[in-house]
Amino acid sequence: MAPMGGPPPAGGRNNMPMRGPGPVNTQEEIDLARLAERCDEMMQIRYLEPADCEFAEKDSGFIQLKIDEKVYTHVDIYRVFPYTNPAEYLSVRDGEDAFREIGIIRQLSAFPEETISLIERHLKLRYFTPEIKEILFVRRRAGVVTMKVRTEYGECRFAFRNNSNAVIRLGENRVFIQDMDENRYQIPDVTKLTIREQKKLDALL
Amino acid sequence: MNLKFDLDNQTMETLQLQPNEEIWYCVPRDLSREDQFLTGAYVVVTNRRLCLLSDGHVVESYMLSACKKLDCETMINSAVLRLYFKDGSIRFFARCTMKHIVRFSYVARGATMLMQGRFYRVESMEYEATCPKCGAILQNIRTCPNCGGRGSSLKKAVVLCKPFAPQFLVLSLFTLLSSALALAGPKIRQVFIDSSLADKSGTLTDVVRFILLMLAIAVGNIVLNTVRNIFSTYLGARMAKELRSKMFQKVQKLALARIEDMKPGQLMNRITNDTTDIRRFMENTFASTLSTIVTMAGALIYMMIIDWKLTLVSLVFVPFMFMISYFLRSTFSQKFRREREKRDSLNSRLQDVISGISVVKSFGKEDYEVQGFRKLNRELTDVLIQNYAFFYSLFPTMNFILNLGTYLITYAMGISVLRGAMTVGVLMQMVSYAGNLYGPLETLTRLPRELSSLFNNVERIYDVLEEEEGNFQSEEAVDIDLQGDIEFDNVCFGYKSYEPVLNDINLHIRPGEMIGLVGASGTGKSTMINLIMHLYQVDSGVLKIDGADINQIRQADLRKRMGVVLQETFLFNGSILDNIRFSRPEASLEEVIHAAKMANAHDFIIRTPDGYNTNVGERGYNLSGGERQRIAIARAVLTRPKLLILDEATSNLDTESEYLIQNALERLEKQCTTIAIAHRLSTLKNADRLVVIDNHHIIEEGSHEELLKKKGVYYGLVTAQLEMAKVG
Ligand SMILES: Nc1ncnc2c1ncn2[C@@H]1O[C@H](COP(=O)(O)OP(=O)(O)O)[C@@H](O)[C@H]1O
Ligand SMILES: [Mg+2]
């Protein structure tokens, strides 16, 4: 049996960050209302419609969002399913206020051209997982593998230990390689590589 | 870790440093805003400016006096530096991959300090992950194996074998002897055939003598081989044993952070499987392969002496066979890999489902799991059948090709015998040696694979043995008589230095005080405790125990004087008594009972079938979470600690037991410093001081009443909990 050591049932609920309440008179009632409000907030999902949103990019690299007459000067956008659905279900969060979710974009393609390219640029900044387009060489020596590859970011060389869990398979054909610096490189579909490249990889997988 | 990379002279010139200007930090940025890898691009911080360099040119430059802060934001597998100006504007500054992320975070910290006019140089004690010169992997070592020299796998294997040199010598001797015997047989037979049989001149005594000689050789061979095999088995077992205990000893000494890096499961594999593999190699492969090689070499030499031309001609088939196995190499590895893959996925599925069987059953998914397992099982079987059909048709073919050499020899020498140019005895001798030479060749083609897997084992074992312990205890560390005075002085810490968990912590805990640590989960309460136990090293700032830097205190002695109940209660396999006494094995039975009473554990222990002798742990009597916690508390109290640490020690207890234990502990606490973490805030009401942690900082500090009056975060937590109690 697994040792029990988790937090108490009440502990889990303490996860929400608590802010000090304002001036309180009949504190108990107000606190109850606040709790209920927080709970509503937690449960709520808002799907963002293109018509309501106005995205713009700033010098800082931050994205500004205007929605319902409210301006967020710094929003962060995260993928909900980074690998399986990279262009769908994007979570838009308030970068200033403790990671609060403003809403979710269902389909990026439903938005205007400029917004799409702007958000894609932002996502590229956040998600750095170079895709291996071509394997230039693989060398194995003393349990260490050195690879030179071409990616959409250009050519690069990296090394990893072959006996650790550096090579991870996700699903049928997607492969991740994590190098010593903890950079991750991905091969979205191993079967799409040339036979020669597959052979080079064979030694590792 | 290097935070000040060297720039070439030309670049230095373009920087145009002012007379009193000096480079403080210079780190590479290897990724552009436009998604390209960069080389030769740097972030440079001087005591006046902040510059971006690209290919030897300054592309951006800002006066530090105009800036407010440099912020390092961790992205997913990369990081971005943003520059905040005093006028409120923000600018994207630089970007890097994981290779330089630690450097970026240090430089951001350092540059921000400079902007605030604090001329304090930040330094990084972290190891480089790869050699800055050649890109080779450095695993927690400072010198690069290529550039500094640590040697190849073979050298490591030799180092590991060195203590067993005399045994290896004896083993080689046996091997030589048995090879010599194996080679002597055909020679004796040749003499017998040519001098006694061929011209029918021999007598009965000659025949008997020959038979006795051959018998003696056979018996000698059996004895030698048996002794050799027993000896190599013994040697393998000894080596495995020594390596296992060396590794275990090493693991006990490694700092926690190092062990976490290595992943505990892998470490276990290394200690058990890798040493077992070495034993197997010694047992099955080493001695027999060595003797095969010596015999082959001897046979080859003899054959060359008899007829070197023919011998060379008969060797034509050997390269042929090596070519076949070379061309089939990738087919082989592919087949082996497919087999291993299928086997692994079957095994991991099996382990997953059996460990989670209660979940499977509670969702009624048994049939679904059976289906899934059946599919994997079938796939594995298919692969196995295919592979073995291939192997079993291939190996006899290869054997046949090899033996073609023997036919060639028989043909050529047979003609010579008929012509009278050679005796029958020599023909027989030659054919025997050819058998010695070609017979085991096929097994030798497997040798590279076995050697490479052996070298992998050696690497992994060596890795553990060579790992730096990472205990930051200084050489002159001394023992102290712990008083329980703890001081955090500007302490910063993160498990990964680019992800701070605690920032600028200042806290002074005086002897005898009871401190309650409060905060949402994941804010770093347990982390503070880990630092006090010196399980990890602070990144910057100083942690003082009784006024002395914690690095100057012997860890073992420090921990001996602490009583700790960790958040995860772990009980070892063994009796309750053993588990309580773990902290102080010499404690008397009465002391154990006293400790159990204080932890309110005595009564439930009595109710278990075997009392204090009840077996608990992995396979023992099932204790509830609360019961385990109470045993852990008894274990902590038994040490009569000067510093008691309770990390959610009563979280699984009912309110009444908690109240009882608290009262008991309070009596103990009078004499010792206590640091308690609890989610049920009422538990901490009596603390002398409560310390509230949020967002990496201490944000409030004071007694329960003071904090309630202040109506800050603590007040919010308390009222929320009161509401919970009401609603629930
Ligand atoms: N061994 C570890 N390695 C890496 N990160 C850790 C480790 N232990 C804790 N953390 C991280 O540090 C943060 C603080 O954890 P912890 O001190 O356990 O919080 P608390 O005890 O307040 O609930 C968490 O974000 C957690 O994920
Ligand atoms: Mg904790």
XYZ file of C-alpha atoms in Angstrom, chain A residues 1-24 27-29 31-32 35 57-63 74 76 78 82-83 96 118 120-130 139-146 149 151-165 169 172 178-185 198-199 201-205, chain B residues 30-38 73-78 80 82 84 90-93 95-101 129-130 134-139 146 150 152-153 156 263 266 270 330 333-334 337 340-341 452 456 459-460 463 496 498 519-521 567-571 617-618 621-626 628-629 648 651-652 679-680 694 711-713 715-717 719-721 723-724 726-728:
192
model
C 0.000 0.000 0.000
C 1.105 3.523 -0.691
C 2.130 5.550 2.325
C -0.359 8.233 3.124
C 1.163 11.597 3.510
C -0.796 14.002 1.387
C -2.181 17.246 2.630
C -5.435 17.189 4.568
C -8.649 17.581 2.630
C -8.927 21.189 3.697
C -5.387 21.880 2.539
C -6.225 21.509 -1.104
C -8.725 24.272 -0.940
C -6.167 26.668 0.410
C -4.502 26.758 -2.954
C -6.272 29.884 -4.011
C -4.293 32.978 -3.274
C -6.040 35.046 -0.645
C -6.044 38.794 -0.733
C -6.651 40.813 2.352
C -10.261 41.982 2.494
C -11.052 45.664 2.420
C -12.761 47.528 5.243
C -15.112 45.045 6.798
C -17.228 40.572 7.998
C -18.762 37.149 7.978
C -21.389 37.905 5.369
C -16.415 36.932 3.351
C -19.025 34.397 2.390
C -15.788 33.069 -1.329
C 1.915 44.038 -29.694
C 4.161 46.317 -27.652
C 7.897 47.032 -27.766
C 8.332 44.961 -24.646
C 7.275 41.849 -26.496
C 4.146 41.845 -24.370
C 0.737 41.618 -25.952
C 0.287 42.550 -20.654
C 0.309 35.928 -21.815
C -0.565 29.577 -23.391
C 0.670 22.273 -26.973
C 1.359 19.276 -29.180
C -0.058 41.338 -14.221
C 0.849 38.406 -33.790
C 1.776 33.062 -33.497
C 4.834 35.225 -32.961
C 4.071 35.363 -29.268
C 3.615 31.611 -29.062
C 6.893 31.070 -30.853
C 8.548 33.172 -28.210
C 7.041 31.106 -25.432
C 7.296 27.611 -26.847
C 10.818 26.829 -27.918
C 10.916 23.245 -29.111
C 12.894 23.176 -32.345
C 27.963 10.226 -33.244
C 27.949 7.826 -30.349
C 30.918 7.605 -28.081
C 31.242 6.354 -24.530
C 27.512 6.515 -23.901
C 27.275 10.096 -25.126
C 25.430 10.949 -28.300
C 26.291 14.071 -30.233
C 20.633 18.779 -36.962
C 15.823 22.958 -37.431
C 13.566 25.873 -38.262
C 15.888 27.932 -36.024
C 18.919 26.988 -38.070
C 21.577 24.340 -37.651
C 22.685 23.248 -34.244
C 24.671 20.663 -32.392
C 23.787 19.113 -29.098
C 24.738 16.221 -26.874
C 22.971 13.923 -24.475
C 23.567 10.762 -22.515
C 22.229 7.727 -24.251
C 21.570 5.783 -21.078
C 19.310 8.338 -19.467
C 15.753 9.130 -20.409
C 8.263 8.945 -27.327
C 2.985 6.652 -31.956
C 16.298 16.337 -24.459
C 19.898 17.443 -24.459
C 22.219 18.043 -21.527
C 21.138 21.653 -21.180
C 17.506 20.531 -21.019
C 16.648 21.911 -24.435
C 14.024 19.796 -26.128
C 14.018 18.966 -29.791
C 15.968 6.725 -39.532
C 18.947 4.396 -39.551
C 18.369 7.373 -35.218
C 17.890 3.636 -34.841
C 20.958 3.365 -32.689
C 19.400 5.697 -30.126
C 15.754 4.833 -29.863
C 21.971 32.219 -28.596
C 18.482 32.891 -29.869
C 17.080 35.903 -31.707
C 13.656 37.502 -31.474
C 13.212 36.385 -35.084
C 13.630 32.692 -34.187
C 17.178 32.094 -35.338
C 20.041 30.505 -33.494
C 22.799 33.049 -32.920
C 11.293 35.563 -17.752
C 11.440 31.803 -18.033
C 9.595 30.572 -21.095
C 9.077 26.974 -22.066
C 12.626 25.761 -22.758
C 13.979 29.258 -23.231
C 13.701 36.239 -22.340
C 13.226 42.384 -20.623
C 12.416 48.096 -17.635
C 9.628 48.191 -21.273
C 11.786 46.689 -23.981
C 12.421 43.161 -25.198
C 16.163 42.796 -24.722
C 16.672 35.697 -25.608
C 18.494 32.427 -24.973
C 17.970 28.671 -24.974
C 18.284 26.460 -21.921
C 22.027 26.402 -22.497
C 22.430 29.875 -21.049
C 19.269 30.222 -18.985
C 26.401 21.159 -18.212
C 28.636 20.969 -21.262
C 34.386 21.103 -26.967
C 30.705 20.717 -26.121
C 31.225 17.396 -24.335
C 28.884 16.530 -21.509
C 30.133 17.368 -18.047
C 28.165 15.581 -15.426
C 38.219 15.380 -23.403
C 39.324 11.360 -17.553
C 37.713 6.149 -22.069
C 35.350 3.392 -21.054
C 37.404 3.108 -16.542
C 16.404 9.888 -10.404
C 17.691 4.804 -12.074
C 22.512 0.965 -11.338
C 21.403 -2.760 -38.545
C 19.798 -4.088 -33.954
C 16.440 -3.253 -35.433
C 15.153 -3.103 -30.626
C 12.917 -4.764 -26.462
C 10.354 -2.107 -27.273
C 29.542 -2.418 -25.658
C 27.721 0.943 -20.762
C 30.072 3.969 -17.471
C 26.978 4.008 -15.359
C 29.196 7.776 -12.993
C 16.692 25.328 -10.128
C 16.489 30.234 -12.562
C 1.224 30.001 3.393
C -0.642 28.379 0.533
C 0.768 25.073 -0.632
C 5.476 16.037 5.271
C 5.743 12.616 3.676
C 5.781 10.086 6.479
C 7.934 7.180 5.522
C 8.131 4.061 7.621
C 6.191 -0.579 6.200
C 5.806 -1.703 2.616
C 0.459 -4.142 8.938
C -1.701 -1.487 7.345
C -1.587 1.715 9.341
C -3.750 4.701 8.571
C -2.161 7.983 7.561
C -2.770 9.449 11.000
C 1.857 6.701 10.570
C 2.183 10.360 11.405
C 2.235 19.194 8.533
C -2.447 16.916 9.009
C -4.042 13.481 8.882
C -2.732 23.891 7.226
C -5.211 23.935 10.066
C 3.672 34.267 -0.190
C -6.070 42.227 8.613
C -3.600 41.100 5.995
C -3.076 37.783 4.295
C -6.436 37.335 8.466
C -7.800 36.311 5.088
C -6.623 32.752 5.536
C -11.517 33.873 8.069
C -11.606 31.650 4.999
C -10.940 28.660 7.172
C -16.032 29.862 6.807
C -14.962 26.471 5.554
C -19.027 26.568 9.004
C -19.987 25.597 5.480
C -18.528 22.151 5.775
